[in-house]
Amino acid sequence: MTRVVSLVPSLTEAVAVTAPGALVGRTDWCTHPEGLDAPRIGGTKNPDVAAIVALRPDLVVANEEENRPDDLAALRAAGLDVLVTEIRGLEQALRELDRVLRACGVPSRPRWLDEAEAAWAALAPDGPPRRAVVPVWRRPWMVLGRDTFAGDLLARLGVANVYADHPERYPRVPLEELRAAGADLVVLPDEPYRFTADDGPEAFDGLPAALVDGRYLTWYGPSLARAPEVLGQALRAAVR
């Protein structure tokens, strides 16, 4: 069996669910599936290279946004095979997941990946798009900008990101500018910043706020199969 270390929470879940026993290392942020028994090897931005090498993996899976080039170079310099994914949208995520799983020794495309593709393909337009700002951090305020996986999912759910054409992918934008951006909705995920009913909506002067589960908005893995339903419910609840 292929021995795999994952440096990305989404990929950790995908590998653990699809190839039980293959995962021999994961980051501190890899929380799913629950009860996963694999050593932790540091964070996504500060993995313990020596600890990873000591695990003797056949493959390290990573992501160009989540992980730092210097860490990936150090792993390669130690003689490890590192597969780096790039995921900026749903279709790319589905392709990359298939590529990762095959590299991990999975002989055929898993059912959950087909179910995820079908769930998103079945979406139908539900009225005109709602213009939204989508903060991902506070102090300072940062929002989804151009070319993001989460932004693509929201667009497929009928949410037009006000900052989708911003030059930066995660721009810092003053709160006053966010309030004046012409949005009719604010989408507040619970990761990476944990927005809650008491921390976030009050900053937007009564603008309808959709509090969404960040795992369904930002993770590319088995959660994608339920993401249209879960995110759709949260968005509809905010604009009733």
CSV table of C-alpha atoms in Angstrom, one decimal:
chain,number,residue,atom,x,y,z
A,1,MET,CA,0.0,0.0,0.0
A,2,THR,CA,1.2,3.5,-0.8
A,3,ARG,CA,2.3,5.4,2.3
A,4,VAL,CA,1.0,9.0,2.1
A,5,VAL,CA,1.6,12.2,4.1
A,6,SER,CA,-1.0,14.9,3.5
A,7,LEU,CA,-0.2,18.6,4.1
A,8,VAL,CA,-3.8,19.7,3.2
A,9,PRO,CA,-6.9,19.0,5.4
A,10,SER,CA,-9.2,18.5,2.4
A,11,LEU,CA,-6.8,16.0,0.8
A,12,THR,CA,-6.3,14.3,4.1
A,13,GLU,CA,-10.0,13.6,4.3
A,14,ALA,CA,-10.2,12.5,0.7
A,15,VAL,CA,-7.3,10.0,1.1
A,16,ALA,CA,-8.4,8.7,4.5
A,17,VAL,CA,-11.9,8.0,3.2
A,18,THR,CA,-10.9,6.5,-0.1
A,19,ALA,CA,-7.7,4.6,0.8
A,20,PRO,CA,-8.0,3.5,4.4
A,21,GLY,CA,-4.6,2.8,5.9
A,22,ALA,CA,-2.6,4.7,3.3
A,23,LEU,CA,-2.3,7.9,5.4
A,24,VAL,CA,0.8,7.9,7.7
A,25,GLY,CA,1.0,11.6,8.5
A,26,ARG,CA,-1.2,14.7,8.5
A,27,THR,CA,-1.1,18.3,9.7
A,28,ASP,CA,-2.5,19.7,13.0
A,29,TRP,CA,-5.4,21.2,11.0
A,30,CYS,CA,-6.5,17.9,9.5
A,31,THR,CA,-9.6,17.3,11.5
A,32,HIS,CA,-11.6,15.0,9.2
A,33,PRO,CA,-12.5,12.2,9.2
A,34,GLU,CA,-13.1,12.2,12.9
A,35,GLY,CA,-11.1,9.6,14.8
A,36,LEU,CA,-8.3,9.5,12.2
A,37,ASP,CA,-5.3,7.7,13.6
A,38,ALA,CA,-2.3,9.2,11.9
A,39,PRO,CA,0.7,11.1,13.4
A,40,ARG,CA,0.6,14.9,13.2
A,41,ILE,CA,3.6,16.6,11.6
A,42,GLY,CA,3.0,20.3,12.3
A,43,GLY,CA,0.9,22.9,10.4
A,44,THR,CA,0.2,23.5,6.8
A,45,LYS,CA,2.6,26.5,6.9
A,46,ASN,CA,5.2,25.0,9.2
A,47,PRO,CA,5.4,21.2,8.7
A,48,ASP,CA,8.1,19.3,10.5
A,49,VAL,CA,10.2,18.2,7.5
A,50,ALA,CA,12.4,15.9,9.6
A,51,ALA,CA,9.3,14.1,11.1
A,52,ILE,CA,7.9,13.7,7.6
A,53,VAL,CA,11.1,12.2,6.3
A,54,ALA,CA,11.2,9.8,9.2
A,55,LEU,CA,7.8,8.5,8.3
A,56,ARG,CA,9.2,7.2,5.0
A,57,PRO,CA,6.2,8.2,2.8
A,58,ASP,CA,6.0,7.1,-0.8
A,59,LEU,CA,4.1,10.3,-1.5
A,60,VAL,CA,3.5,13.7,0.0
A,61,VAL,CA,0.4,15.5,-1.2
A,62,ALA,CA,0.3,19.3,-1.0
A,63,ASN,CA,-1.4,22.4,-2.5
A,64,GLU,CA,0.2,25.5,-4.0
A,65,GLU,CA,-1.9,27.8,-1.9
A,66,GLU,CA,-1.9,26.0,1.4
A,67,ASN,CA,1.8,25.1,1.6
A,68,ARG,CA,5.0,27.1,1.3
A,69,PRO,CA,7.3,26.5,-1.7
A,70,ASP,CA,10.4,26.4,0.7
A,71,ASP,CA,8.9,23.5,2.7
A,72,LEU,CA,8.0,21.5,-0.5
A,73,ALA,CA,11.5,22.1,-1.8
A,74,ALA,CA,13.0,20.8,1.4
A,75,LEU,CA,10.9,17.7,1.2
A,76,ARG,CA,12.0,17.1,-2.4
A,77,ALA,CA,15.6,17.7,-1.4
A,78,ALA,CA,15.3,15.0,1.1
A,79,GLY,CA,14.3,12.6,-1.7
A,80,LEU,CA,10.6,12.5,-1.3
A,81,ASP,CA,8.0,12.5,-4.0
A,82,VAL,CA,5.7,15.6,-3.6
A,83,LEU,CA,2.5,16.0,-5.6
A,84,VAL,CA,1.3,19.7,-5.6
A,85,THR,CA,-2.3,20.4,-6.5
A,86,GLU,CA,-3.7,23.7,-7.8
A,87,ILE,CA,-7.4,24.3,-7.1
A,88,ARG,CA,-9.1,27.5,-8.2
A,89,GLY,CA,-12.6,26.1,-9.0
A,90,LEU,CA,-14.9,23.1,-8.8
A,91,GLU,CA,-14.0,21.4,-12.1
A,92,GLN,CA,-10.3,21.7,-11.4
A,93,ALA,CA,-10.9,20.3,-7.9
A,94,LEU,CA,-12.6,17.2,-9.3
A,95,ARG,CA,-9.8,16.6,-11.7
A,96,GLU,CA,-7.1,17.2,-9.1
A,97,LEU,CA,-8.8,14.9,-6.6
A,98,ASP,CA,-8.9,12.1,-9.1
A,99,ARG,CA,-5.2,12.7,-9.9
A,100,VAL,CA,-4.2,12.6,-6.2
A,101,LEU,CA,-6.2,9.5,-5.4
A,102,ARG,CA,-4.7,7.6,-8.4
A,103,ALA,CA,-1.3,8.7,-7.2
A,104,CYS,CA,-2.1,7.2,-3.8
A,105,GLY,CA,-2.9,3.9,-5.4
A,106,VAL,CA,-6.7,4.0,-5.6
A,107,PRO,CA,-7.5,1.9,-8.7
A,108,SER,CA,-10.7,3.6,-9.8
A,109,ARG,CA,-12.6,6.8,-9.2
A,110,PRO,CA,-14.5,6.7,-5.9
A,111,ARG,CA,-18.3,6.9,-5.7
A,112,TRP,CA,-18.2,10.0,-3.6
A,113,LEU,CA,-16.4,11.9,-6.3
A,114,ASP,CA,-19.1,10.9,-8.8
A,115,GLU,CA,-21.8,11.9,-6.3
A,116,ALA,CA,-20.1,15.3,-5.8
A,117,GLU,CA,-19.9,16.0,-9.5
A,118,ALA,CA,-23.6,15.0,-10.0
A,119,ALA,CA,-24.8,17.1,-7.0
A,120,TRP,CA,-23.2,20.2,-8.5
A,121,ALA,CA,-24.3,19.4,-12.0
A,122,ALA,CA,-27.9,19.2,-10.8
A,123,LEU,CA,-28.1,22.7,-9.5
A,124,ALA,CA,-30.6,24.9,-11.2
A,125,PRO,CA,-30.8,28.7,-11.2
A,126,ASP,CA,-32.9,30.1,-8.3
A,127,GLY,CA,-33.7,33.6,-9.3
A,128,PRO,CA,-31.2,36.4,-10.2
A,129,PRO,CA,-27.7,36.4,-8.6
A,130,ARG,CA,-27.4,37.9,-5.2
A,131,ARG,CA,-24.4,40.3,-4.9
A,132,ALA,CA,-22.3,39.5,-1.8
A,133,VAL,CA,-19.2,40.3,0.0
A,134,VAL,CA,-17.5,37.3,1.5
A,135,PRO,CA,-15.1,38.0,4.4
A,136,VAL,CA,-12.6,35.4,5.4
A,137,TRP,CA,-10.8,37.3,8.1
A,138,ARG,CA,-11.3,40.1,10.5
A,139,ARG,CA,-8.7,42.5,12.0
A,140,PRO,CA,-7.9,43.3,9.3
A,141,TRP,CA,-10.9,42.6,7.1
A,142,MET,CA,-10.0,40.3,4.2
A,143,VAL,CA,-12.5,39.0,1.6
A,144,LEU,CA,-12.7,36.6,-1.3
A,145,GLY,CA,-11.3,38.2,-4.5
A,146,ARG,CA,-10.6,36.7,-7.9
A,147,ASP,CA,-10.1,33.2,-8.9
A,148,THR,CA,-11.0,31.2,-5.7
A,149,PHE,CA,-12.5,27.8,-5.2
A,150,ALA,CA,-15.0,29.2,-2.6
A,151,GLY,CA,-16.0,32.0,-5.0
A,152,ASP,CA,-16.7,29.5,-7.8
A,153,LEU,CA,-18.9,27.4,-5.5
A,154,LEU,CA,-20.9,30.5,-4.5
A,155,ALA,CA,-21.3,31.6,-8.1
A,156,ARG,CA,-22.8,28.2,-8.9
A,157,LEU,CA,-25.2,28.8,-6.0
A,158,GLY,CA,-26.3,32.1,-7.4
A,159,VAL,CA,-24.1,34.4,-5.3
A,160,ALA,CA,-22.1,37.0,-7.3
A,161,ASN,CA,-19.0,38.0,-5.4
A,162,VAL,CA,-18.6,41.8,-5.5
A,163,TYR,CA,-14.8,41.4,-5.4
A,164,ALA,CA,-14.6,38.6,-8.0
A,165,ASP,CA,-12.7,41.0,-10.4
A,166,HIS,CA,-10.3,42.3,-7.8
A,167,PRO,CA,-6.6,42.0,-8.8
A,168,GLU,CA,-5.9,40.1,-5.6
A,169,ARG,CA,-7.3,36.7,-4.6
A,170,TYR,CA,-7.7,37.7,-0.9
A,171,PRO,CA,-7.7,41.5,-0.8
A,172,ARG,CA,-7.7,43.5,2.4
A,173,VAL,CA,-10.6,45.9,2.2
A,174,PRO,CA,-11.6,48.5,4.9
A,175,LEU,CA,-14.9,47.8,6.5
A,176,GLU,CA,-16.3,51.2,5.3
A,177,GLU,CA,-15.6,50.1,1.7
A,178,LEU,CA,-17.2,46.7,2.2
A,179,ARG,CA,-20.3,48.4,3.5
A,180,ALA,CA,-20.5,50.7,0.5
A,181,ALA,CA,-19.8,48.0,-2.1
A,182,GLY,CA,-23.4,47.6,-3.1
A,183,ALA,CA,-23.9,44.1,-1.8
A,184,ASP,CA,-27.3,42.7,-0.8
A,185,LEU,CA,-25.8,39.9,1.2
A,186,VAL,CA,-22.8,39.1,3.4
A,187,VAL,CA,-21.5,35.5,3.5
A,188,LEU,CA,-19.6,34.6,6.7
A,189,PRO,CA,-17.9,31.2,6.9
A,190,ASP,CA,-16.6,29.8,10.2
A,191,GLU,CA,-13.1,29.3,8.8
A,192,PRO,CA,-10.4,30.4,8.5
A,193,TYR,CA,-11.8,33.1,10.8
A,194,ARG,CA,-14.6,31.8,12.9
A,195,PHE,CA,-17.5,34.2,12.2
A,196,THR,CA,-20.6,33.6,14.4
A,197,ALA,CA,-24.0,35.1,14.9
A,198,ASP,CA,-22.4,37.4,17.5
A,199,ASP,CA,-19.1,38.1,15.6
A,200,GLY,CA,-19.5,39.4,12.1
A,201,PRO,CA,-23.1,40.3,11.1
A,202,GLU,CA,-23.2,43.3,13.4
A,203,ALA,CA,-20.5,45.0,11.3
A,204,PHE,CA,-22.7,45.2,8.2
A,205,ASP,CA,-25.5,47.4,9.4
A,206,GLY,CA,-28.4,45.0,9.0
A,207,LEU,CA,-27.3,43.5,5.7
A,208,PRO,CA,-28.7,39.9,5.5
A,209,ALA,CA,-25.9,37.6,6.7
A,210,ALA,CA,-25.5,33.9,5.7
A,211,LEU,CA,-23.4,32.0,8.3
A,212,VAL,CA,-22.0,29.1,6.5
A,213,ASP,CA,-20.0,26.0,7.4
A,214,GLY,CA,-16.5,26.7,6.1
A,215,ARG,CA,-15.7,23.1,5.5
A,216,TYR,CA,-18.5,22.9,2.9
A,217,LEU,CA,-17.4,26.2,1.3
A,218,THR,CA,-13.6,25.7,1.2
A,219,TRP,CA,-12.8,22.0,1.4
A,220,TYR,CA,-12.5,19.9,-1.7
A,221,GLY,CA,-13.2,16.3,-0.8
A,222,PRO,CA,-16.0,14.1,0.3
A,223,SER,CA,-17.9,17.1,1.7
A,224,LEU,CA,-18.4,18.3,-1.8
A,225,ALA,CA,-21.3,15.8,-2.3
A,226,ARG,CA,-23.4,17.6,0.4
A,227,ALA,CA,-22.1,21.1,-0.1
A,228,PRO,CA,-24.8,22.3,-2.5
A,229,GLU,CA,-27.5,21.3,-0.1
A,230,VAL,CA,-25.9,22.6,3.1
A,231,LEU,CA,-24.7,25.9,1.6
A,232,GLY,CA,-28.0,26.4,-0.3
A,233,GLN,CA,-29.9,26.1,2.9
A,234,ALA,CA,-27.8,28.6,4.7
A,235,LEU,CA,-28.0,31.1,1.8
A,236,ARG,CA,-31.8,30.7,1.6
A,237,ALA,CA,-32.2,31.2,5.3
A,238,ALA,CA,-30.4,34.5,5.2
A,239,VAL,CA,-32.6,36.1,2.5
A,240,ARG,CA,-36.0,34.9,3.6
